[in-house]
Amino acid sequence: MIRSSRIYVAGHRGLVGSAIVRRLERQGFETIITRSRDEVDLTSQAAVNDLFDQQRPEFVFLAAAKVGGILANSTFPADFIRENLQMQTNVIDAAYRSGARKLVFLGSSCIYPKYAPQPMKEQYLLSGALEPTNEAYAIAKIAGITMVNAYREQFGFNGISLMPTNLYGPGDNFDLESSHVMPALMRKFHEAKLSGAPTVTVWGSGTPRREFLHVDDLADAATFMMDKYDNGDIVNVGVGEDVSIGELAALIAEVVGYEGEIVYDSSKPDGTPRKLLDISRLLSLGWRPKVKLKNGIVSTYKWYVENGAQRS
Ligand code: GFB
């Protein structure tokens, strides 16, 4: 990409898309194309084709997706598979047909089998059964990876696929029913501190392990890979370290300043026991994550207090 490149960020209002736009703006790119859901419904093939015919982006970041935490995924699997399949199919196909030079597709670490050896290498894709709570979402993402590679093989279209681990950061969804664990716990501890509640409830057993990547690091990796990587092999994006949900809860409580007790609700699902990515492929290309977990929690909590707490 050069400064005058026409760059389309699909999903620019979401956690990932907004971080990519911030990153591109900071780097001085002059033509960043964005459209809100009201302007262009990405589940509509006609609307997406019109957008690409009119705007002719050269580079496309496909960050539009229906995402959610463990409860949302297991409650609305039909929405997760339909909307993701529609949006990604429309955008990948339109990017190819309108002559885009390159597309970055974003998958998820939940594409790997539930009991994959840890840390998870890229070659474990399709080597075992998926975690049931997010199977519909994972299969949509796997279809996206396969579509990107099929277009590379059949049409020579330059699409690449990155697999981020669990993400967090400013602009996240803090709704307690549909969010991921990080924003949910930030909100729970924050509200418990304000109300003086003696306990905070954490779902599941607290023993599952997750790896957390700050979304600014993902945006950095996505722009890095747009410039440097032209290959159909998927690439994991993570930090290479994980924590248990219990450890995460203790860390968030400390940052928020909550001193009450943590209780576990075993009626809620744990999901995959462990999700830690092997990031050696990305490291070998010269990329490094920059945001340490504690610092990322501190800055995201500050963002939540200043922006999200009033709205949620
Ligand atoms: O972040 P989370 O919803 O996603 O949950 P997954 C991670 C772990 O945190 C699970 C526990 O073991 C949850 O039971 N947890 C504890 C909580 N308290 C809470 C809470 O208040 N809210 C939430 N949401 N979790 C998702 C997938 O799985 O991860 C998606 O469903 C996607 O497909 C995403 O891949 C990154 O890591 O379990």
Tab-separated table of C-alpha atoms and ligand atoms in Angstrom:
chain	number	residue	atom	x	y	z
A	1	MET	CA	0.000	0.000	0.000
A	2	ILE	CA	1.134	3.529	-0.728
A	3	ARG	CA	-0.334	6.743	0.682
A	4	SER	CA	-2.721	7.265	-2.214
A	5	SER	CA	-3.930	3.630	-2.334
A	6	ARG	CA	-7.666	3.087	-2.223
A	7	ILE	CA	-8.217	0.987	0.897
A	8	TYR	CA	-11.594	-0.398	1.956
A	9	VAL	CA	-12.086	-1.428	5.572
A	10	ALA	CA	-15.248	-3.541	5.815
A	11	GLY	CA	-16.649	-3.389	9.349
A	12	HIS	CA	-15.025	-0.072	10.323
A	13	ARG	CA	-17.353	0.468	13.283
A	14	GLY	CA	-16.425	-2.817	14.943
A	15	LEU	CA	-13.613	-3.543	17.379
A	16	VAL	CA	-11.220	-4.735	14.657
A	17	GLY	CA	-12.238	-2.481	11.770
A	18	SER	CA	-12.063	0.673	13.887
A	19	ALA	CA	-8.561	-0.270	15.063
A	20	ILE	CA	-7.440	-0.852	11.457
A	21	VAL	CA	-8.838	2.551	10.414
A	22	ARG	CA	-7.052	4.250	13.354
A	23	ARG	CA	-3.837	2.552	12.307
A	24	LEU	CA	-4.169	3.500	8.616
A	25	GLU	CA	-5.016	7.101	9.502
A	26	ARG	CA	-1.985	7.322	11.767
A	27	GLN	CA	0.192	6.017	8.945
A	28	GLY	CA	-1.109	8.779	6.684
A	29	PHE	CA	-3.176	6.824	4.144
A	30	GLU	CA	-5.345	9.291	2.267
A	31	THR	CA	-8.138	7.213	0.768
A	32	ILE	CA	-9.698	4.978	3.376
A	33	ILE	CA	-13.121	3.827	2.211
A	34	THR	CA	-15.712	2.990	4.877
A	35	ARG	CA	-19.475	2.500	4.782
A	36	SER	CA	-21.850	2.085	7.701
A	37	ARG	CA	-24.395	-0.736	7.806
A	38	ASP	CA	-27.147	1.738	6.877
A	39	GLU	CA	-25.260	2.774	3.753
A	40	VAL	CA	-24.203	-0.695	2.568
A	41	ASP	CA	-25.711	-3.926	3.887
A	42	LEU	CA	-22.854	-6.394	3.444
A	43	THR	CA	-25.253	-9.345	3.530
A	44	SER	CA	-26.716	-8.036	0.253
A	45	GLN	CA	-24.748	-9.175	-2.759
A	46	ALA	CA	-26.182	-6.407	-4.946
A	47	ALA	CA	-25.256	-3.695	-2.430
A	48	VAL	CA	-21.703	-5.031	-2.082
A	49	ASN	CA	-21.238	-5.312	-5.849
A	50	ASP	CA	-22.432	-1.712	-6.285
A	51	LEU	CA	-20.004	-0.489	-3.648
A	52	PHE	CA	-17.031	-2.223	-5.270
A	53	ASP	CA	-18.051	-1.137	-8.793
A	54	GLN	CA	-18.277	2.470	-7.670
A	55	GLN	CA	-15.297	2.653	-5.318
A	56	ARG	CA	-12.863	0.162	-6.918
A	57	PRO	CA	-10.766	-0.377	-3.784
A	58	GLU	CA	-7.265	-1.709	-4.399
A	59	PHE	CA	-6.782	-3.155	-0.931
A	60	VAL	CA	-9.503	-4.687	1.251
A	61	PHE	CA	-9.484	-5.489	4.968
A	62	LEU	CA	-12.427	-7.829	5.597
A	63	ALA	CA	-13.094	-7.063	9.259
A	64	ALA	CA	-16.883	-7.177	9.031
A	65	ALA	CA	-18.294	-10.113	10.946
A	66	LYS	CA	-21.030	-11.080	13.326
A	67	VAL	CA	-19.124	-11.844	16.517
A	68	GLY	CA	-19.948	-12.510	20.133
A	69	GLY	CA	-18.989	-14.365	23.244
A	70	ILE	CA	-19.696	-17.928	24.201
A	71	LEU	CA	-23.372	-17.378	25.113
A	72	ALA	CA	-24.265	-15.387	21.986
A	73	ASN	CA	-22.540	-17.979	19.792
A	74	SER	CA	-24.375	-20.885	21.344
A	75	THR	CA	-27.762	-19.111	21.448
A	76	PHE	CA	-27.829	-17.729	17.886
A	77	PRO	CA	-25.837	-20.202	15.739
A	78	ALA	CA	-28.081	-19.628	12.702
A	79	ASP	CA	-27.387	-15.886	12.727
A	80	PHE	CA	-23.670	-16.463	13.173
A	81	ILE	CA	-23.330	-18.853	10.242
A	82	ARG	CA	-25.706	-17.033	7.883
A	83	GLU	CA	-24.474	-13.471	8.365
A	84	ASN	CA	-20.811	-14.399	8.296
A	85	LEU	CA	-21.136	-16.588	5.218
A	86	GLN	CA	-23.116	-13.901	3.408
A	87	MET	CA	-20.857	-10.979	4.261
A	88	GLN	CA	-17.569	-12.717	3.563
A	89	THR	CA	-18.800	-14.385	0.361
A	90	ASN	CA	-20.063	-11.082	-1.004
A	91	VAL	CA	-16.953	-9.101	-0.117
A	92	ILE	CA	-14.387	-11.680	-1.299
A	93	ASP	CA	-16.192	-12.210	-4.593
A	94	ALA	CA	-16.731	-8.489	-5.245
A	95	ALA	CA	-13.096	-7.729	-4.410
A	96	TYR	CA	-11.963	-10.279	-6.982
A	97	ARG	CA	-14.475	-9.236	-9.654
A	98	SER	CA	-13.802	-5.513	-9.312
A	99	GLY	CA	-10.054	-6.031	-9.652
A	100	ALA	CA	-8.845	-5.419	-6.092
A	101	ARG	CA	-5.127	-6.112	-5.753
A	102	LYS	CA	-5.276	-7.794	-2.359
A	103	LEU	CA	-7.634	-8.786	0.448
A	104	VAL	CA	-6.940	-9.661	4.090
A	105	PHE	CA	-9.530	-12.016	5.592
A	106	LEU	CA	-9.774	-12.295	9.367
A	107	GLY	CA	-10.684	-15.649	10.873
A	108	SER	CA	-10.517	-16.711	14.503
A	109	SER	CA	-8.661	-19.118	16.761
A	110	CYS	CA	-11.938	-21.053	17.219
A	111	ILE	CA	-11.421	-22.612	13.760
A	112	TYR	CA	-9.075	-25.121	15.390
A	113	PRO	CA	-10.321	-28.397	16.893
A	114	LYS	CA	-11.593	-28.273	20.473
A	115	TYR	CA	-8.841	-30.590	21.685
A	116	ALA	CA	-6.027	-29.448	19.389
A	117	PRO	CA	-2.535	-29.802	20.893
A	118	GLN	CA	-1.350	-26.546	22.459
A	119	PRO	CA	-0.036	-24.153	21.309
A	120	MET	CA	-2.090	-24.522	18.124
A	121	LYS	CA	-0.182	-24.582	14.858
A	122	GLU	CA	-1.761	-23.488	11.579
A	123	GLN	CA	-1.601	-27.046	10.223
A	124	TYR	CA	-4.090	-28.268	12.876
A	125	LEU	CA	-6.937	-26.721	10.847
A	126	LEU	CA	-9.517	-29.417	9.985
A	127	SER	CA	-7.707	-32.088	12.009
A	128	GLY	CA	-10.525	-32.743	14.517
A	129	ALA	CA	-13.972	-31.889	15.843
A	130	LEU	CA	-14.775	-28.270	16.727
A	131	GLU	CA	-15.953	-26.780	20.028
A	132	PRO	CA	-19.788	-27.099	19.905
A	133	THR	CA	-20.535	-23.663	21.459
A	134	ASN	CA	-19.088	-21.879	18.421
A	135	GLU	CA	-19.196	-24.474	15.671
A	136	ALA	CA	-21.485	-22.445	13.383
A	137	TYR	CA	-19.240	-19.390	13.600
A	138	ALA	CA	-16.085	-21.472	13.171
A	139	ILE	CA	-17.440	-23.239	10.092
A	140	ALA	CA	-18.322	-19.892	8.503
A	141	LYS	CA	-14.753	-18.719	9.144
A	142	ILE	CA	-13.304	-21.970	7.766
A	143	ALA	CA	-15.442	-21.469	4.648
A	144	GLY	CA	-13.917	-17.986	4.330
A	145	ILE	CA	-10.383	-19.374	4.500
A	146	THR	CA	-11.211	-22.003	1.892
A	147	MET	CA	-12.873	-19.429	-0.362
A	148	VAL	CA	-9.870	-17.103	-0.197
A	149	ASN	CA	-7.590	-19.992	-1.136
A	150	ALA	CA	-9.924	-21.262	-3.874
A	151	TYR	CA	-9.923	-17.779	-5.466
A	152	ARG	CA	-6.129	-17.743	-5.213
A	153	GLU	CA	-5.868	-21.142	-6.925
A	154	GLN	CA	-8.515	-20.724	-9.594
A	155	PHE	CA	-8.285	-16.989	-10.342
A	156	GLY	CA	-4.880	-15.961	-9.002
A	157	PHE	CA	-6.609	-13.532	-6.615
A	158	ASN	CA	-4.262	-12.335	-3.862
A	159	GLY	CA	-6.192	-13.005	-0.655
A	160	ILE	CA	-4.581	-13.927	2.664
A	161	SER	CA	-6.124	-15.185	5.917
A	162	LEU	CA	-5.070	-14.260	9.440
A	163	MET	CA	-6.298	-16.106	12.551
A	164	PRO	CA	-6.421	-13.773	15.534
A	165	THR	CA	-6.753	-15.120	19.041
A	166	ASN	CA	-9.314	-13.632	21.512
A	167	LEU	CA	-9.268	-9.859	21.018
A	168	TYR	CA	-9.993	-6.941	23.322
A	169	GLY	CA	-9.554	-3.181	23.367
A	170	PRO	CA	-11.339	0.151	22.936
A	171	GLY	CA	-14.627	-0.079	21.052
A	172	ASP	CA	-15.443	-3.573	22.326
A	173	ASN	CA	-18.980	-4.745	23.073
A	174	PHE	CA	-19.693	-4.472	26.823
A	175	ASP	CA	-23.177	-5.997	26.758
A	176	LEU	CA	-23.237	-8.722	29.417
A	177	GLU	CA	-25.210	-11.244	27.374
A	178	SER	CA	-23.417	-11.013	24.028
A	179	SER	CA	-19.882	-9.885	24.901
A	180	HIS	CA	-16.638	-11.781	25.282
A	181	VAL	CA	-15.157	-12.438	28.695
A	182	MET	CA	-12.789	-9.453	28.903
A	183	PRO	CA	-15.352	-6.636	28.432
A	184	ALA	CA	-17.961	-8.586	30.424
A	185	LEU	CA	-15.702	-8.881	33.452
A	186	MET	CA	-14.551	-5.267	33.192
A	187	ARG	CA	-18.145	-4.137	33.338
A	188	LYS	CA	-19.123	-6.572	36.102
A	189	PHE	CA	-16.229	-5.516	38.358
A	190	HIS	CA	-16.756	-1.843	37.570
A	191	GLU	CA	-20.453	-1.936	38.429
A	192	ALA	CA	-19.811	-4.056	41.537
A	193	LYS	CA	-17.239	-1.530	42.741
A	194	LEU	CA	-19.676	1.349	42.252
A	195	SER	CA	-22.581	-0.427	43.936
A	196	GLY	CA	-20.470	-2.012	46.685
A	197	ALA	CA	-21.658	-5.520	45.725
A	198	PRO	CA	-19.944	-8.192	47.870
A	199	THR	CA	-19.506	-10.701	45.001
A	200	VAL	CA	-18.960	-10.805	41.245
A	201	THR	CA	-20.090	-13.827	39.259
A	202	VAL	CA	-17.733	-15.297	36.677
A	203	TRP	CA	-19.192	-17.872	34.261
A	204	GLY	CA	-17.979	-21.454	34.174
A	205	SER	CA	-15.237	-22.940	36.331
A	206	GLY	CA	-12.543	-20.297	35.872
A	207	THR	CA	-10.122	-22.983	34.642
A	208	PRO	CA	-10.332	-22.525	30.823
A	209	ARG	CA	-7.274	-20.805	29.435
A	210	ARG	CA	-7.381	-18.045	26.832
A	211	GLU	CA	-4.852	-15.876	25.037
A	212	PHE	CA	-5.703	-12.173	24.722
A	213	LEU	CA	-4.445	-9.896	21.962
A	214	HIS	CA	-4.962	-6.147	22.084
A	215	VAL	CA	-6.797	-5.039	18.955
A	216	ASP	CA	-4.147	-2.396	18.185
A	217	ASP	CA	-1.637	-5.232	17.875
A	218	LEU	CA	-3.989	-7.047	15.509
A	219	ALA	CA	-4.371	-3.883	13.393
A	220	ASP	CA	-0.596	-3.599	13.311
A	221	ALA	CA	-0.257	-7.247	12.225
A	222	ALA	CA	-2.991	-6.900	9.582
A	223	THR	CA	-1.347	-3.887	7.902
A	224	PHE	CA	2.077	-5.552	8.223
A	225	MET	CA	0.771	-8.672	6.485
A	226	MET	CA	-1.051	-6.661	3.810
A	227	ASP	CA	2.354	-5.281	2.861
A	228	LYS	CA	4.539	-8.325	3.380
A	229	TYR	CA	2.700	-11.611	2.901
A	230	ASP	CA	1.359	-13.175	-0.299
A	231	ASN	CA	0.597	-16.805	0.455
A	232	GLY	CA	-2.431	-19.021	0.919
A	233	ASP	CA	-1.142	-20.539	4.168
A	234	ILE	CA	-3.109	-19.103	7.086
A	235	VAL	CA	-1.154	-17.229	9.779
A	236	ASN	CA	-1.957	-17.097	13.501
A	237	VAL	CA	-1.910	-13.737	15.269
A	238	GLY	CA	-1.506	-13.814	19.029
A	239	VAL	CA	0.863	-13.053	21.868
A	240	GLY	CA	2.088	-16.586	22.574
A	241	GLU	CA	0.937	-16.612	26.227
A	242	ASP	CA	-2.360	-17.472	27.890
A	243	VAL	CA	-4.018	-17.047	31.291
A	244	SER	CA	-6.811	-18.909	33.060
A	245	ILE	CA	-10.178	-17.166	33.298
A	246	GLY	CA	-9.669	-17.135	37.089
A	247	GLU	CA	-6.324	-15.338	36.661
A	248	LEU	CA	-7.895	-12.923	34.190
A	249	ALA	CA	-10.712	-12.153	36.647
A	250	ALA	CA	-8.181	-11.454	39.435
A	251	LEU	CA	-6.193	-9.164	37.125
A	252	ILE	CA	-9.269	-7.202	36.038
A	253	ALA	CA	-10.473	-6.916	39.646
A	254	GLU	CA	-7.086	-5.474	40.594
A	255	VAL	CA	-7.094	-2.950	37.717
A	256	VAL	CA	-10.680	-1.892	38.448
A	257	GLY	CA	-10.011	-1.734	42.191
A	258	TYR	CA	-12.694	-4.221	43.234
A	259	GLU	CA	-12.028	-5.902	46.564
A	260	GLY	CA	-15.019	-8.232	46.950
A	261	GLU	CA	-15.229	-11.945	46.278
A	262	ILE	CA	-15.268	-13.798	42.950
A	263	VAL	CA	-17.837	-16.616	42.632
A	264	TYR	CA	-18.173	-19.081	39.769
A	265	ASP	CA	-21.430	-19.992	38.005
A	266	SER	CA	-21.037	-23.585	36.853
A	267	SER	CA	-24.357	-23.505	34.998
A	268	LYS	CA	-22.597	-21.463	32.279
A	269	PRO	CA	-20.370	-23.206	29.697
A	270	ASP	CA	-16.567	-23.265	29.855
A	271	GLY	CA	-16.159	-23.779	26.122
A	272	THR	CA	-12.792	-24.910	24.785
A	273	PRO	CA	-10.465	-25.874	27.671
A	274	ARG	CA	-7.517	-24.019	26.181
A	275	LYS	CA	-6.901	-21.761	23.191
A	276	LEU	CA	-3.274	-20.750	22.777
A	277	LEU	CA	-1.870	-20.042	19.323
A	278	ASP	CA	1.547	-21.005	18.067
A	279	ILE	CA	2.709	-17.705	16.555
A	280	SER	CA	6.091	-18.829	15.264
A	281	ARG	CA	5.053	-18.394	11.609
A	282	LEU	CA	4.233	-14.720	12.212
A	283	LEU	CA	7.317	-14.167	14.376
A	284	SER	CA	9.493	-15.605	11.603
A	285	LEU	CA	8.144	-12.893	9.284
A	286	GLY	CA	9.451	-10.254	11.695
A	287	TRP	CA	6.305	-9.159	13.538
A	288	ARG	CA	6.084	-8.809	17.342
A	289	PRO	CA	3.115	-7.998	19.621
A	290	LYS	CA	3.675	-4.823	21.627
A	291	VAL	CA	0.872	-4.484	24.183
A	292	LYS	CA	1.402	-6.330	27.485
A	293	LEU	CA	-1.800	-7.810	28.952
A	294	LYS	CA	-1.826	-5.721	32.135
A	295	ASN	CA	-1.184	-2.468	30.232
A	296	GLY	CA	-3.857	-3.385	27.695
A	297	ILE	CA	-6.383	-4.012	30.463
A	298	VAL	CA	-5.514	-0.692	32.122
A	299	SER	CA	-5.958	1.310	28.894
A	300	THR	CA	-9.111	-0.557	27.838
A	301	TYR	CA	-10.665	-0.039	31.271
A	302	LYS	CA	-9.854	3.667	31.026
A	303	TRP	CA	-11.562	3.738	27.618
A	304	TYR	CA	-14.589	1.934	29.044
A	305	VAL	CA	-14.926	4.384	31.931
A	306	GLU	CA	-14.596	7.370	29.599
A	307	ASN	CA	-16.708	6.083	26.712
A	308	GLY	CA	-18.446	2.801	27.220
A	309	ALA	CA	-19.709	2.818	30.798
A	310	GLN	CA	-22.335	5.502	30.185
A	311	ARG	CA	-23.663	3.862	27.030
A	312	SER	CA	-23.806	0.241	28.151
B	1	GFB	O1	-14.815	-14.721	25.776
B	1	GFB	P1	-15.719	-15.903	25.720
B	1	GFB	O2	-17.160	-15.627	25.637
B	1	GFB	O3	-15.266	-16.743	24.483
B	1	GFB	O4	-15.493	-16.814	27.000
B	1	GFB	P2	-14.637	-18.131	24.042
B	1	GFB	C1	-14.237	-17.231	27.430
B	1	GFB	C2	-14.339	-17.953	28.736
B	1	GFB	O5	-14.658	-16.996	29.765
B	1	GFB	C3	-15.410	-19.043	28.824
B	1	GFB	C4	-15.715	-17.488	30.569
B	1	GFB	O6	-14.900	-20.134	29.557
B	1	GFB	C5	-16.523	-18.345	29.595
B	1	GFB	O7	-17.368	-19.239	30.300
B	1	GFB	N1	-16.443	-16.372	31.178
B	1	GFB	C6	-16.476	-16.110	32.504
B	1	GFB	C7	-17.221	-15.470	30.558
B	1	GFB	N2	-17.276	-15.083	32.764
B	1	GFB	C8	-17.763	-14.653	31.572
B	1	GFB	C9	-18.650	-13.599	31.202
B	1	GFB	O8	-19.181	-12.858	32.033
B	1	GFB	N3	-18.891	-13.443	29.876
B	1	GFB	C10	-18.326	-14.264	28.924
B	1	GFB	N4	-18.604	-14.045	27.626
B	1	GFB	N5	-17.506	-15.292	29.259
B	1	GFB	C11	-15.654	-17.275	21.834
B	1	GFB	C12	-16.361	-17.898	20.688
B	1	GFB	O9	-15.346	-18.324	22.666
B	1	GFB	O10	-14.451	-16.639	21.505
B	1	GFB	C13	-16.279	-17.126	19.449
B	1	GFB	O11	-17.677	-18.223	21.082
B	1	GFB	C14	-14.950	-16.451	19.199
B	1	GFB	O12	-16.556	-17.991	18.395
B	1	GFB	C15	-14.404	-15.810	20.420
B	1	GFB	O13	-14.020	-17.367	18.698
B	1	GFB	C16	-13.008	-15.261	20.239
B	1	GFB	O14	-13.169	-17.951	23.906
B	1	GFB	O15	-15.048	-19.270	24.887
